Amino acid sequence: MQPFLIDIPQAALDDLHRRLEDTRWPPELPGVGWQRGVPLGYLKELAGYWRTTYDWRAAERHLNQFPQFTTEIDGANVHFLHVRSPEPTAWPLILTHGWPGSVAEFLNVIGPLHDPGAHGGDRADAFHLVIPSVPGYGFSGPVTETGWDLTRVARAWAELMHRLGYHRYIAQGGDFGALVSVALAAADHDHVAGAHVNFLPTIPPGDPAELDQFTEPDRARLHRLSRFLQEQSGYMKLQSTRPQTLAYALTDSPVGQLAWIIEKFKEWTDSDKLPEDAVDRDLLLTDATIYWLTATAGPSAQLYYEAADFLPTAPAPPTLPPLPVPLGVAVYPHDIILPIRRLADRAFPNIVRWSEFDKGGHFAALEQPDLFVHDLRSFAHALPQ
């Protein structure tokens, strides 16, 4: 394992600013707002802020406050933050982001999770934190071969935790990170004490008679899933079938990369009119800048290709084997899709905590860090020591 420090060459930042200034903008139909994608006026203003006001060096310093390392696992270079708690009895916890997330997704929760005593909490609620960049994402960089699916990422995480000396730990994740965490719990169940997720797709039943028994809230969740599949899943279909073609555009145009990401922060969060209603603007840009500076738009999309069978757009997602460890599920009302409890219990009979919140969306640690931290602590309390 090698210590790692983020130190982007100034030439790369100068190139980003030049490209932003020289953007070739498309036309836009009047009065369509966000209905057909990111509005031109909004994106021009945000790109201008990115070029003239946003401070990557400040974000770099913030990230570099935390110990970072790289190590080779199964042929991939894996970057991770390793923030040990001052509390010797802290639970080891591995946090996994998804797309279009990054390790920056957890910046608001690192402090209260690893050192609750310094943040007004109970010192007994502390965690040792391992926060890796998924292979193909950010500072883990591109992978050099095919086959990096969710199970392979999970096996890499098991190896990482073993190398760090953690023999009993908790896995947490959202988006792809949720699926990786469940796969990790299944693959390394002798060492994973429990898995906590803030995203859990549930497959609708094929029996119409069973659908008749659903409550109105359950039917609303099915309608939400249907709307997502019909109107909002185009990105998923593209990334799961032609990630390389998409990569050329996003790797060459920072505005293209920004639009591709920022649309999801608008549609998947508890925002009103703008993504910044839910997530701090500078944090949004830190996430987008990581993708741009590491040229991982295409490599990150490759995970969609590898995991295509598990996506909601798949004709028949495979049935997962029973999870042999406790599972905690946190449901935020403005997530992409919302799980249905009766279906979740069928797939995962070991659910020990199910939390329904009245605010928040897909990026829980960014949007509602206090709720995220409290629910994770409560889940840990429910696990056998």
Tab-separated table of N, CA and C in Angstrom, residues 6-20 50 56-57 60 139 251 254 289-290 292-295:
chain	number	residue	atom	x	y	z
A	6	ILE	N	-3.482	13.832	-3.558
A	6	ILE	CA	-4.019	14.426	-4.778
A	6	ILE	C	-3.236	15.692	-5.082
A	7	ASP	N	-2.644	15.748	-6.257
A	7	ASP	CA	-1.833	16.903	-6.648
A	7	ASP	C	-1.947	17.066	-8.168
A	8	ILE	N	-3.029	17.710	-8.587
A	8	ILE	CA	-3.300	17.874	-10.010
A	8	ILE	C	-2.364	18.935	-10.600
A	9	PRO	N	-1.694	18.641	-11.697
A	9	PRO	CA	-0.827	19.647	-12.320
A	9	PRO	C	-1.620	20.892	-12.722
A	10	GLN	N	-1.009	22.047	-12.567
A	10	GLN	CA	-1.683	23.284	-12.919
A	10	GLN	C	-2.056	23.309	-14.402
A	11	ALA	N	-1.260	22.642	-15.220
A	11	ALA	CA	-1.551	22.616	-16.656
A	11	ALA	C	-2.903	21.957	-16.924
A	12	ALA	N	-3.274	20.968	-16.119
A	12	ALA	CA	-4.569	20.308	-16.302
A	12	ALA	C	-5.713	21.243	-15.947
A	13	LEU	N	-5.524	22.065	-14.924
A	13	LEU	CA	-6.551	23.043	-14.554
A	13	LEU	C	-6.639	24.153	-15.584
A	14	ASP	N	-5.498	24.586	-16.103
A	14	ASP	CA	-5.497	25.606	-17.152
A	14	ASP	C	-6.215	25.095	-18.396
A	15	ASP	N	-5.987	23.826	-18.730
A	15	ASP	CA	-6.656	23.229	-19.891
A	15	ASP	C	-8.161	23.173	-19.673
A	16	LEU	N	-8.591	22.824	-18.461
A	16	LEU	CA	-10.021	22.800	-18.146
A	16	LEU	C	-10.634	24.184	-18.345
A	17	HIS	N	-9.979	25.206	-17.821
A	17	HIS	CA	-10.512	26.571	-17.940
A	17	HIS	C	-10.557	27.028	-19.392
A	18	ARG	N	-9.543	26.650	-20.172
A	18	ARG	CA	-9.538	27.026	-21.593
A	18	ARG	C	-10.691	26.354	-22.328
A	19	ARG	N	-10.897	25.078	-22.064
A	19	ARG	CA	-11.973	24.345	-22.728
A	19	ARG	C	-13.339	24.918	-22.351
A	20	LEU	N	-13.495	25.294	-21.080
A	20	LEU	CA	-14.750	25.892	-20.653
A	20	LEU	C	-14.994	27.211	-21.377
A	50	TRP	N	-17.782	27.508	-12.669
A	50	TRP	CA	-16.731	26.491	-12.628
A	50	TRP	C	-15.397	27.073	-13.104
A	56	TRP	N	-10.716	24.433	-7.225
A	56	TRP	CA	-10.318	23.037	-7.103
A	56	TRP	C	-9.251	22.863	-6.041
A	57	ARG	N	-8.338	23.811	-5.922
A	57	ARG	CA	-7.256	23.651	-4.937
A	57	ARG	C	-7.821	23.563	-3.522
A	60	GLU	N	-9.107	20.096	-3.228
A	60	GLU	CA	-7.948	19.213	-3.126
A	60	GLU	C	-7.413	19.189	-1.698
A	139	PHE	N	-9.844	8.402	-8.799
A	139	PHE	CA	-8.416	8.164	-8.627
A	139	PHE	C	-8.058	6.688	-8.623
A	251	THR	N	-15.153	12.865	-22.491
A	251	THR	CA	-13.734	13.052	-22.188
A	251	THR	C	-13.160	14.261	-22.903
A	254	PRO	N	-15.609	19.325	-21.162
A	254	PRO	CA	-15.971	19.428	-19.751
A	254	PRO	C	-17.428	19.839	-19.551
A	289	THR	N	-15.530	17.575	-11.263
A	289	THR	CA	-14.123	17.845	-11.570
A	289	THR	C	-13.278	16.589	-11.406
A	290	ILE	N	-13.600	15.751	-10.432
A	290	ILE	CA	-12.875	14.485	-10.269
A	290	ILE	C	-13.029	13.636	-11.529
A	292	TRP	N	-13.668	14.714	-14.523
A	292	TRP	CA	-12.970	15.354	-15.630
A	292	TRP	C	-11.459	15.172	-15.526
A	293	LEU	N	-10.885	15.467	-14.378
A	293	LEU	CA	-9.433	15.446	-14.236
A	293	LEU	C	-8.857	14.035	-14.348
A	294	THR	N	-9.630	13.028	-14.010
A	294	THR	CA	-9.153	11.648	-14.095
A	294	THR	C	-9.560	10.967	-15.397
A	295	ALA	N	-10.314	11.687	-16.244
A	295	ALA	CA	-10.771	11.148	-17.534
A	295	ALA	C	-11.473	9.799	-17.360
